[in-house]
Amino acid sequence: MPPSNNHGARDPAAIVILTGAGVSAESGIDTFRAADGLWEQHRIEDVATPEGFRRDPALVHRFYDARRVAVQRAEPNAAHRALARLDAEWRGDLLIVTQNVDDLHERGGAKRLLHMHGELLSALCAACGERHRWTGPLGDGPACPACSRAALRPDVVWFGEMPYPMERIYRALQRCDLFVSIGTSGAVYPAAGFVAEARASGARTLELNLEESEGSALFDETRLGRAGELVPAWVEEVLGAEEG
Ligand code: OAD
């Protein structure tokens, strides 16, 4: 589905892409909702909520410290690289909004990128709100380098917390001509609501996923398969149509 401009201008079409865990699966990073409903053998309530962190901070730190190590060993795959190529070559507006906390999109080369659920390689100070790039462990309780008032926590948006720059994301959704969802189950809001928001603004909608997601009925087109195959083929189609 090459994008066409719905908004009457001569500019190339504006594209918003939402990615989820499925885009990193072929890099060896586990998705969240595998068949057993656990995330790396843990209940989501224990490791991805503020209540879980208050109850057992050592467990939560161990969990994210291990994820941080795993992510730094992983490599971007063909889907990350194809999206980076699109980012570099697409002349129109483009925004990649990822729910993933890994850094594989940026290591693949993407620039026009937002991490709506935070980043594993970042630490957040609960006292002053500063975010610090962080590649090592947090379990030994390092103090915030900016204010020294509190220990740092993972800079990951947990259930019940507000995702990162929602205003900017909604503005892009309202102006886009094409919305593409890649490798996400459509189970977690607000991201799961983006397709409806884009449709309401007149955008075409495309889903690339291994299996039908909870929101599949809302997409104009769904293509099923592995992101490492579907995404490069779609990017080729989009850039080829622009040249032709
Ligand atoms: P999920 O684990 O819920 O969904 C991953 C989706 O990717 C599923 O629909 C899979 O079928 C699909 N998938 C798996 N392998 C794939 C592949 N190789 N190619 C294409 N698709 C594939 O992950 P998300 O939807 O990203 O939030 O989860 C959303 C949020 O829930 C996460 O960001 C996280 C989690 O709790 C927070 O941490 C706040």
PDB file of C-alpha atoms and ligand atoms in Angstrom:
ATOM      1  CA  MET A   1       0.000   0.000   0.000  1.00  0.00           C
ATOM      2  CA  PRO A   2       2.029   3.014  -1.193  1.00  0.00           C
ATOM      3  CA  PRO A   3       0.808   6.131   0.600  1.00  0.00           C
ATOM      4  CA  SER A   4      -1.100   8.793  -1.276  1.00  0.00           C
ATOM      5  CA  ASN A   5      -1.594  12.294  -0.011  1.00  0.00           C
ATOM      6  CA  ASN A   6      -5.133  12.807   1.282  1.00  0.00           C
ATOM      7  CA  HIS A   7      -4.731  16.395   2.216  1.00  0.00           C
ATOM      8  CA  GLY A   8      -4.703  18.015  -1.174  1.00  0.00           C
ATOM      9  CA  ALA A   9      -1.185  19.437  -0.972  1.00  0.00           C
ATOM     10  CA  ARG A  10       1.612  18.631  -3.396  1.00  0.00           C
ATOM     11  CA  ASP A  11       3.864  17.453  -0.557  1.00  0.00           C
ATOM     12  CA  PRO A  12       4.631  13.761  -0.275  1.00  0.00           C
ATOM     13  CA  ALA A  13       2.326  11.874   2.054  1.00  0.00           C
ATOM     14  CA  ALA A  14       2.843  11.906   5.817  1.00  0.00           C
ATOM     15  CA  ILE A  15       3.424   8.515   7.423  1.00  0.00           C
ATOM     16  CA  VAL A  16       3.148   7.441  11.060  1.00  0.00           C
ATOM     17  CA  ILE A  17       4.501   4.000  11.975  1.00  0.00           C
ATOM     18  CA  LEU A  18       3.778   2.277  15.277  1.00  0.00           C
ATOM     19  CA  THR A  19       6.062  -0.615  16.214  1.00  0.00           C
ATOM     20  CA  GLY A  20       5.816  -3.216  18.974  1.00  0.00           C
ATOM     21  CA  ALA A  21       7.706  -6.196  20.304  1.00  0.00           C
ATOM     22  CA  GLY A  22       7.186  -8.191  17.084  1.00  0.00           C
ATOM     23  CA  VAL A  23       9.642  -5.941  15.240  1.00  0.00           C
ATOM     24  CA  SER A  24      12.449  -7.003  17.629  1.00  0.00           C
ATOM     25  CA  ALA A  25      11.446 -10.689  17.874  1.00  0.00           C
ATOM     26  CA  GLU A  26      13.822 -11.709  15.078  1.00  0.00           C
ATOM     27  CA  SER A  27      16.652 -10.006  16.991  1.00  0.00           C
ATOM     28  CA  GLY A  28      16.079 -12.534  19.778  1.00  0.00           C
ATOM     29  CA  ILE A  29      14.132 -10.274  22.151  1.00  0.00           C
ATOM     30  CA  ASP A  30      11.035 -11.915  23.638  1.00  0.00           C
ATOM     31  CA  THR A  31       7.632 -10.407  22.913  1.00  0.00           C
ATOM     32  CA  PHE A  32       5.390  -9.637  25.911  1.00  0.00           C
ATOM     33  CA  ARG A  33       2.349 -11.733  25.326  1.00  0.00           C
ATOM     34  CA  ALA A  34       3.784 -15.086  24.439  1.00  0.00           C
ATOM     35  CA  ALA A  35       1.347 -17.979  24.778  1.00  0.00           C
ATOM     36  CA  ASP A  36       2.036 -18.398  28.501  1.00  0.00           C
ATOM     37  CA  GLY A  37       1.056 -14.778  29.220  1.00  0.00           C
ATOM     38  CA  LEU A  38       4.303 -14.116  31.040  1.00  0.00           C
ATOM     39  CA  TRP A  39       7.105 -11.731  30.216  1.00  0.00           C
ATOM     40  CA  GLU A  40      10.414 -13.602  30.584  1.00  0.00           C
ATOM     41  CA  GLN A  41       8.850 -15.866  33.269  1.00  0.00           C
ATOM     42  CA  HIS A  42       7.440 -12.953  35.266  1.00  0.00           C
ATOM     43  CA  ARG A  43       3.896 -11.707  35.776  1.00  0.00           C
ATOM     44  CA  ILE A  44       3.477  -8.287  34.166  1.00  0.00           C
ATOM     45  CA  GLU A  45       1.943  -6.941  37.435  1.00  0.00           C
ATOM     46  CA  ASP A  46       5.152  -7.818  39.288  1.00  0.00           C
ATOM     47  CA  VAL A  47       7.650  -6.219  36.916  1.00  0.00           C
ATOM     48  CA  ALA A  48       5.753  -3.568  34.955  1.00  0.00           C
ATOM     49  CA  THR A  49       3.708  -1.612  37.484  1.00  0.00           C
ATOM     50  CA  PRO A  50       4.616   1.045  40.093  1.00  0.00           C
ATOM     51  CA  GLU A  51       2.956  -1.189  42.737  1.00  0.00           C
ATOM     52  CA  GLY A  52       5.226  -4.106  41.780  1.00  0.00           C
ATOM     53  CA  PHE A  53       8.274  -1.818  42.092  1.00  0.00           C
ATOM     54  CA  ARG A  54       7.192  -0.580  45.549  1.00  0.00           C
ATOM     55  CA  ARG A  55       6.557  -4.169  46.675  1.00  0.00           C
ATOM     56  CA  ASP A  56       9.872  -5.627  45.519  1.00  0.00           C
ATOM     57  CA  PRO A  57      12.328  -3.109  44.021  1.00  0.00           C
ATOM     58  CA  ALA A  58      15.201  -5.639  44.055  1.00  0.00           C
ATOM     59  CA  LEU A  59      13.248  -8.056  41.846  1.00  0.00           C
ATOM     60  CA  VAL A  60      12.239  -5.301  39.418  1.00  0.00           C
ATOM     61  CA  HIS A  61      15.821  -4.019  39.194  1.00  0.00           C
ATOM     62  CA  ARG A  62      17.149  -7.546  38.605  1.00  0.00           C
ATOM     63  CA  PHE A  63      14.594  -7.985  35.852  1.00  0.00           C
ATOM     64  CA  TYR A  64      15.426  -4.747  33.982  1.00  0.00           C
ATOM     65  CA  ASP A  65      19.174  -5.092  34.618  1.00  0.00           C
ATOM     66  CA  ALA A  66      18.997  -8.458  32.811  1.00  0.00           C
ATOM     67  CA  ARG A  67      16.903  -6.962  29.978  1.00  0.00           C
ATOM     68  CA  ARG A  68      19.446  -4.123  29.629  1.00  0.00           C
ATOM     69  CA  VAL A  69      22.282  -6.647  29.225  1.00  0.00           C
ATOM     70  CA  ALA A  70      20.288  -8.703  26.677  1.00  0.00           C
ATOM     71  CA  VAL A  71      19.382  -5.683  24.575  1.00  0.00           C
ATOM     72  CA  GLN A  72      22.988  -4.565  24.316  1.00  0.00           C
ATOM     73  CA  ARG A  73      23.890  -8.017  22.949  1.00  0.00           C
ATOM     74  CA  ALA A  74      21.095  -8.004  20.357  1.00  0.00           C
ATOM     75  CA  GLU A  75      21.493  -6.677  16.833  1.00  0.00           C
ATOM     76  CA  PRO A  76      18.979  -4.805  14.657  1.00  0.00           C
ATOM     77  CA  ASN A  77      17.256  -7.025  12.092  1.00  0.00           C
ATOM     78  CA  ALA A  78      16.047  -6.506   8.529  1.00  0.00           C
ATOM     79  CA  ALA A  79      12.842  -4.787   9.720  1.00  0.00           C
ATOM     80  CA  HIS A  80      14.741  -2.173  11.751  1.00  0.00           C
ATOM     81  CA  ARG A  81      17.101  -1.558   8.840  1.00  0.00           C
ATOM     82  CA  ALA A  82      14.269  -1.213   6.329  1.00  0.00           C
ATOM     83  CA  LEU A  83      12.476   1.350   8.510  1.00  0.00           C
ATOM     84  CA  ALA A  84      15.749   3.283   8.832  1.00  0.00           C
ATOM     85  CA  ARG A  85      16.052   3.269   5.041  1.00  0.00           C
ATOM     86  CA  LEU A  86      12.509   4.612   4.741  1.00  0.00           C
ATOM     87  CA  ASP A  87      13.333   7.285   7.315  1.00  0.00           C
ATOM     88  CA  ALA A  88      16.434   8.328   5.345  1.00  0.00           C
ATOM     89  CA  GLU A  89      14.790   8.321   1.916  1.00  0.00           C
ATOM     90  CA  TRP A  90      11.167   9.365   2.481  1.00  0.00           C
ATOM     91  CA  ARG A  91      10.866  13.057   1.635  1.00  0.00           C
ATOM     92  CA  GLY A  92       7.549  13.551   3.401  1.00  0.00           C
ATOM     93  CA  ASP A  93       6.779  13.696   7.108  1.00  0.00           C
ATOM     94  CA  LEU A  94       7.492  10.479   8.893  1.00  0.00           C
ATOM     95  CA  LEU A  95       7.363   9.483  12.544  1.00  0.00           C
ATOM     96  CA  ILE A  96       8.230   6.068  13.962  1.00  0.00           C
ATOM     97  CA  VAL A  97       6.571   5.638  17.353  1.00  0.00           C
ATOM     98  CA  THR A  98       7.878   2.574  19.128  1.00  0.00           C
ATOM     99  CA  GLN A  99       6.480   0.855  22.178  1.00  0.00           C
ATOM    100  CA  ASN A 100       9.774  -1.004  22.460  1.00  0.00           C
ATOM    101  CA  VAL A 101      12.258  -0.118  25.164  1.00  0.00           C
ATOM    102  CA  ASP A 102      15.227  -1.524  23.224  1.00  0.00           C
ATOM    103  CA  ASP A 103      17.445   0.730  21.090  1.00  0.00           C
ATOM    104  CA  LEU A 104      17.385  -1.411  17.943  1.00  0.00           C
ATOM    105  CA  HIS A 105      15.573   1.160  15.796  1.00  0.00           C
ATOM    106  CA  GLU A 106      18.245   3.782  16.444  1.00  0.00           C
ATOM    107  CA  ARG A 107      21.099   1.289  16.075  1.00  0.00           C
ATOM    108  CA  GLY A 108      19.496   0.251  12.782  1.00  0.00           C
ATOM    109  CA  GLY A 109      19.780   3.910  11.746  1.00  0.00           C
ATOM    110  CA  ALA A 110      16.318   5.432  12.365  1.00  0.00           C
ATOM    111  CA  LYS A 111      16.257   9.106  13.356  1.00  0.00           C
ATOM    112  CA  ARG A 112      12.628  10.272  13.280  1.00  0.00           C
ATOM    113  CA  LEU A 113      11.775   8.085  16.258  1.00  0.00           C
ATOM    114  CA  LEU A 114       9.951   8.361  19.594  1.00  0.00           C
ATOM    115  CA  HIS A 115      10.016   5.843  22.447  1.00  0.00           C
ATOM    116  CA  MET A 116       6.538   6.123  23.944  1.00  0.00           C
ATOM    117  CA  HIS A 117       7.177   3.515  26.668  1.00  0.00           C
ATOM    118  CA  GLY A 118      10.625   4.769  27.657  1.00  0.00           C
ATOM    119  CA  GLU A 119      14.030   3.177  27.135  1.00  0.00           C
ATOM    120  CA  LEU A 120      16.020   0.439  28.828  1.00  0.00           C
ATOM    121  CA  LEU A 121      19.232   2.389  28.268  1.00  0.00           C
ATOM    122  CA  SER A 122      17.902   5.308  30.274  1.00  0.00           C
ATOM    123  CA  ALA A 123      17.379   5.839  34.001  1.00  0.00           C
ATOM    124  CA  LEU A 124      14.820   8.157  35.555  1.00  0.00           C
ATOM    125  CA  CYS A 125      15.082  10.109  38.788  1.00  0.00           C
ATOM    126  CA  ALA A 126      11.831   9.889  40.723  1.00  0.00           C
ATOM    127  CA  ALA A 127      12.749  13.078  42.622  1.00  0.00           C
ATOM    128  CA  CYS A 128      13.792  15.563  39.912  1.00  0.00           C
ATOM    129  CA  GLY A 129      12.516  13.824  36.774  1.00  0.00           C
ATOM    130  CA  GLU A 130      15.887  13.945  34.972  1.00  0.00           C
ATOM    131  CA  ARG A 131      16.540  11.161  32.484  1.00  0.00           C
ATOM    132  CA  HIS A 132      20.094   9.831  32.193  1.00  0.00           C
ATOM    133  CA  ARG A 133      21.569   7.541  29.557  1.00  0.00           C
ATOM    134  CA  TRP A 134      22.339   4.346  31.471  1.00  0.00           C
ATOM    135  CA  THR A 135      24.017   1.179  30.207  1.00  0.00           C
ATOM    136  CA  GLY A 136      24.952  -0.547  33.496  1.00  0.00           C
ATOM    137  CA  PRO A 137      22.911  -1.992  36.351  1.00  0.00           C
ATOM    138  CA  LEU A 138      20.528  -0.013  38.568  1.00  0.00           C
ATOM    139  CA  GLY A 139      20.117  -2.728  41.209  1.00  0.00           C
ATOM    140  CA  ASP A 140      22.931  -1.360  43.376  1.00  0.00           C
ATOM    141  CA  GLY A 141      20.936   1.868  43.840  1.00  0.00           C
ATOM    142  CA  PRO A 142      23.026   4.625  42.211  1.00  0.00           C
ATOM    143  CA  ALA A 143      21.880   8.137  43.165  1.00  0.00           C
ATOM    144  CA  CYS A 144      20.672  10.603  40.546  1.00  0.00           C
ATOM    145  CA  PRO A 145      23.754  12.365  39.062  1.00  0.00           C
ATOM    146  CA  ALA A 146      21.718  15.589  38.740  1.00  0.00           C
ATOM    147  CA  CYS A 147      20.157  16.002  42.197  1.00  0.00           C
ATOM    148  CA  SER A 148      21.543  13.131  44.370  1.00  0.00           C
ATOM    149  CA  ARG A 149      18.188  13.095  46.150  1.00  0.00           C
ATOM    150  CA  ALA A 150      16.860   9.730  45.048  1.00  0.00           C
ATOM    151  CA  ALA A 151      17.895   6.397  43.661  1.00  0.00           C
ATOM    152  CA  LEU A 152      17.298   5.968  39.964  1.00  0.00           C
ATOM    153  CA  ARG A 153      14.573   3.734  38.536  1.00  0.00           C
ATOM    154  CA  PRO A 154      14.250   2.184  35.082  1.00  0.00           C
ATOM    155  CA  ASP A 155      13.031   4.792  32.590  1.00  0.00           C
ATOM    156  CA  VAL A 156      10.283   2.493  31.421  1.00  0.00           C
ATOM    157  CA  VAL A 157       6.618   3.496  31.371  1.00  0.00           C
ATOM    158  CA  TRP A 158       4.748   1.019  33.556  1.00  0.00           C
ATOM    159  CA  PHE A 159       1.049   0.226  33.510  1.00  0.00           C
ATOM    160  CA  GLY A 160      -0.871   3.112  35.042  1.00  0.00           C
ATOM    161  CA  GLU A 161       1.801   5.665  34.029  1.00  0.00           C
ATOM    162  CA  MET A 162       1.551   8.211  31.226  1.00  0.00           C
ATOM    163  CA  PRO A 163       3.491   7.324  28.042  1.00  0.00           C
ATOM    164  CA  TYR A 164       5.978   9.824  26.616  1.00  0.00           C
ATOM    165  CA  PRO A 165       5.130  12.676  24.314  1.00  0.00           C
ATOM    166  CA  MET A 166       1.490  11.896  23.650  1.00  0.00           C
ATOM    167  CA  GLU A 167       0.677  15.389  22.385  1.00  0.00           C
ATOM    168  CA  ARG A 168       3.274  15.142  19.649  1.00  0.00           C
ATOM    169  CA  ILE A 169       2.106  11.649  18.702  1.00  0.00           C
ATOM    170  CA  TYR A 170      -1.559  12.685  18.452  1.00  0.00           C
ATOM    171  CA  ARG A 171      -0.640  15.718  16.355  1.00  0.00           C
ATOM    172  CA  ALA A 172       1.214  13.428  13.911  1.00  0.00           C
ATOM    173  CA  LEU A 173      -1.705  10.953  13.846  1.00  0.00           C
ATOM    174  CA  GLN A 174      -4.159  13.719  13.052  1.00  0.00           C
ATOM    175  CA  ARG A 175      -2.050  14.916  10.119  1.00  0.00           C
ATOM    176  CA  CYS A 176      -0.943  11.606   8.640  1.00  0.00           C
ATOM    177  CA  ASP A 177      -2.055  10.092   5.334  1.00  0.00           C
ATOM    178  CA  LEU A 178      -0.926   6.569   6.160  1.00  0.00           C
ATOM    179  CA  PHE A 179      -0.738   4.794   9.509  1.00  0.00           C
ATOM    180  CA  VAL A 180       1.208   1.526   9.668  1.00  0.00           C
ATOM    181  CA  SER A 181       1.231  -0.776  12.697  1.00  0.00           C
ATOM    182  CA  ILE A 182       4.040  -3.352  12.858  1.00  0.00           C
ATOM    183  CA  GLY A 183       4.476  -6.254  15.281  1.00  0.00           C
ATOM    184  CA  THR A 184       2.100  -5.199  18.021  1.00  0.00           C
ATOM    185  CA  SER A 185      -0.790  -7.131  19.564  1.00  0.00           C
ATOM    186  CA  GLY A 186      -3.000  -4.045  19.894  1.00  0.00           C
ATOM    187  CA  ALA A 187      -3.700  -4.995  23.506  1.00  0.00           C
ATOM    188  CA  VAL A 188      -2.267  -1.979  25.320  1.00  0.00           C
ATOM    189  CA  TYR A 189      -3.740   1.539  25.247  1.00  0.00           C
ATOM    190  CA  PRO A 190      -3.175   4.286  24.301  1.00  0.00           C
ATOM    191  CA  ALA A 191      -1.126   2.751  21.429  1.00  0.00           C
ATOM    192  CA  ALA A 192      -3.958   0.353  20.584  1.00  0.00           C
ATOM    193  CA  GLY A 193      -6.185   3.393  19.921  1.00  0.00           C
ATOM    194  CA  PHE A 194      -3.851   5.023  17.370  1.00  0.00           C
ATOM    195  CA  VAL A 195      -5.413   3.233  14.398  1.00  0.00           C
ATOM    196  CA  ALA A 196      -8.863   4.626  15.227  1.00  0.00           C
ATOM    197  CA  GLU A 197      -7.406   8.116  15.687  1.00  0.00           C
ATOM    198  CA  ALA A 198      -5.623   7.957  12.307  1.00  0.00           C
ATOM    199  CA  ARG A 199      -8.748   6.634  10.546  1.00  0.00           C
ATOM    200  CA  ALA A 200     -10.845   9.401  12.031  1.00  0.00           C
ATOM    201  CA  SER A 201      -8.425  11.868  10.427  1.00  0.00           C
ATOM    202  CA  GLY A 202      -8.857  10.223   7.022  1.00  0.00           C
ATOM    203  CA  ALA A 203      -5.637   8.189   6.924  1.00  0.00           C
ATOM    204  CA  ARG A 204      -5.291   4.820   5.222  1.00  0.00           C
ATOM    205  CA  THR A 205      -4.260   2.093   7.653  1.00  0.00           C
ATOM    206  CA  LEU A 206      -2.012  -0.932   7.191  1.00  0.00           C
ATOM    207  CA  GLU A 207      -1.061  -3.661   9.639  1.00  0.00           C
ATOM    208  CA  LEU A 208       2.029  -5.890   9.317  1.00  0.00           C
ATOM    209  CA  ASN A 209       2.009  -8.635  11.947  1.00  0.00           C
ATOM    210  CA  LEU A 210       2.633 -12.322  12.454  1.00  0.00           C
ATOM    211  CA  GLU A 211      -1.023 -12.952  13.265  1.00  0.00           C
ATOM    212  CA  GLU A 212      -4.247 -10.959  13.360  1.00  0.00           C
ATOM    213  CA  SER A 213      -4.192  -8.552  16.291  1.00  0.00           C
ATOM    214  CA  GLU A 214      -7.039  -7.401  18.517  1.00  0.00           C
ATOM    215  CA  GLY A 215      -7.524  -4.354  16.301  1.00  0.00           C
ATOM    216  CA  SER A 216      -7.160  -6.014  12.874  1.00  0.00           C
ATOM    217  CA  ALA A 217     -10.729  -5.166  11.833  1.00  0.00           C
ATOM    218  CA  LEU A 218      -9.860  -1.451  11.976  1.00  0.00           C
ATOM    219  CA  PHE A 219      -7.148  -1.692   9.312  1.00  0.00           C
ATOM    220  CA  ASP A 220      -7.798  -1.195   5.600  1.00  0.00           C
ATOM    221  CA  GLU A 221      -5.265  -3.941   4.947  1.00  0.00           C
ATOM    222  CA  THR A 222      -3.517  -6.576   7.075  1.00  0.00           C
ATOM    223  CA  ARG A 223      -0.475  -8.514   5.861  1.00  0.00           C
ATOM    224  CA  LEU A 224       0.499 -11.524   7.926  1.00  0.00           C
ATOM    225  CA  GLY A 225       4.082 -12.763   8.233  1.00  0.00           C
ATOM    226  CA  ARG A 226       7.424 -12.024   9.854  1.00  0.00           C
ATOM    227  CA  ALA A 227       8.454  -8.400  10.192  1.00  0.00           C
ATOM    228  CA  GLY A 228      11.914  -9.249   8.791  1.00  0.00           C
ATOM    229  CA  GLU A 229      10.246 -10.128   5.485  1.00  0.00           C
ATOM    230  CA  LEU A 230       7.124  -7.959   5.369  1.00  0.00           C
ATOM    231  CA  VAL A 231       8.729  -4.663   6.328  1.00  0.00           C
ATOM    232  CA  PRO A 232      11.562  -4.600   3.739  1.00  0.00           C
ATOM    233  CA  ALA A 233       9.051  -5.574   1.017  1.00  0.00           C
ATOM    234  CA  TRP A 234       6.630  -2.813   2.051  1.00  0.00           C
ATOM    235  CA  VAL A 235       9.418  -0.195   2.232  1.00  0.00           C
ATOM    236  CA  GLU A 236      10.591  -1.194  -1.239  1.00  0.00           C
ATOM    237  CA  GLU A 237       7.014  -0.765  -2.489  1.00  0.00           C
ATOM    238  CA  VAL A 238       6.662   2.692  -0.917  1.00  0.00           C
ATOM    239  CA  LEU A 239      10.019   4.033  -2.132  1.00  0.00           C
ATOM    240  CA  GLY A 240       9.574   2.433  -5.560  1.00  0.00           C
ATOM    241  CA  ALA A 241       6.187   4.119  -5.967  1.00  0.00           C
ATOM    242  CA  GLU A 242       7.699   7.473  -5.017  1.00  0.00           C
ATOM    243  CA  GLU A 243      10.401   7.152  -7.685  1.00  0.00           C
ATOM    244  CA  GLY A 244       8.037   5.898 -10.351  1.00  0.00           C
TER     245      GLY A 244
HETATM  246  P1  OAD B   1       3.028  -8.078  22.335  1.00  0.00           P
HETATM  247  O1  OAD B   1       3.929  -9.158  22.851  1.00  0.00           O
HETATM  248  O2  OAD B   1       1.738  -7.860  23.027  1.00  0.00           O
HETATM  249  O3  OAD B   1       2.692  -8.371  20.808  1.00  0.00           O
HETATM  250  C1  OAD B   1       3.684  -8.707  19.888  1.00  0.00           C
HETATM  251  C2  OAD B   1       3.023  -8.939  18.539  1.00  0.00           C
HETATM  252  O4  OAD B   1       4.047  -9.179  17.606  1.00  0.00           O
HETATM  253  C3  OAD B   1       2.069 -10.153  18.514  1.00  0.00           C
HETATM  254  O5  OAD B   1       0.856  -9.785  17.865  1.00  0.00           O
HETATM  255  C4  OAD B   1       2.852 -11.183  17.703  1.00  0.00           C
HETATM  256  O6  OAD B   1       2.000 -12.007  16.905  1.00  0.00           O
HETATM  257  C5  OAD B   1       3.689 -10.303  16.805  1.00  0.00           C
HETATM  258  N1  OAD B   1       4.953 -10.927  16.368  1.00  0.00           N
HETATM  259  C6  OAD B   1       5.726 -11.824  17.015  1.00  0.00           C
HETATM  260  N2  OAD B   1       6.806 -12.130  16.286  1.00  0.00           N
HETATM  261  C7  OAD B   1       6.726 -11.404  15.132  1.00  0.00           C
HETATM  262  C8  OAD B   1       7.548 -11.276  13.967  1.00  0.00           C
HETATM  263  N3  OAD B   1       8.678 -11.942  13.825  1.00  0.00           N
HETATM  264  N4  OAD B   1       7.124 -10.431  12.996  1.00  0.00           N
HETATM  265  C9  OAD B   1       5.970  -9.713  13.126  1.00  0.00           C
HETATM  266  N5  OAD B   1       5.168  -9.804  14.192  1.00  0.00           N
HETATM  267  C10 OAD B   1       5.533 -10.626  15.191  1.00  0.00           C
HETATM  268  O7  OAD B   1       3.898  -6.741  22.290  1.00  0.00           O
HETATM  269  P2  OAD B   1       3.420  -5.234  22.135  1.00  0.00           P
HETATM  270  O8  OAD B   1       2.180  -5.144  21.334  1.00  0.00           O
HETATM  271  O9  OAD B   1       4.604  -4.461  21.708  1.00  0.00           O
HETATM  272  O10 OAD B   1       4.362  -1.983  27.583  1.00  0.00           O
HETATM  273  O11 OAD B   1       3.106  -4.865  23.638  1.00  0.00           O
HETATM  274  C11 OAD B   1       2.692  -3.555  23.940  1.00  0.00           C
HETATM  275  C12 OAD B   1       3.149  -3.154  25.308  1.00  0.00           C
HETATM  276  O12 OAD B   1       2.759  -4.112  26.288  1.00  0.00           O
HETATM  277  C13 OAD B   1       4.641  -3.117  25.499  1.00  0.00           C
HETATM  278  O13 OAD B   1       5.244  -1.937  25.023  1.00  0.00           O
HETATM  279  C14 OAD B   1       4.799  -3.201  26.975  1.00  0.00           C
HETATM  280  C15 OAD B   1       3.845  -4.329  27.213  1.00  0.00           C
HETATM  281  O14 OAD B   1       3.390  -4.497  28.457  1.00  0.00           O
HETATM  282  C16 OAD B   1       5.014  -1.471  28.613  1.00  0.00           C
HETATM  283  O15 OAD B   1       6.059  -1.953  29.024  1.00  0.00           O
HETATM  284  C17 OAD B   1       4.381  -0.253  29.183  1.00  0.00           C
END
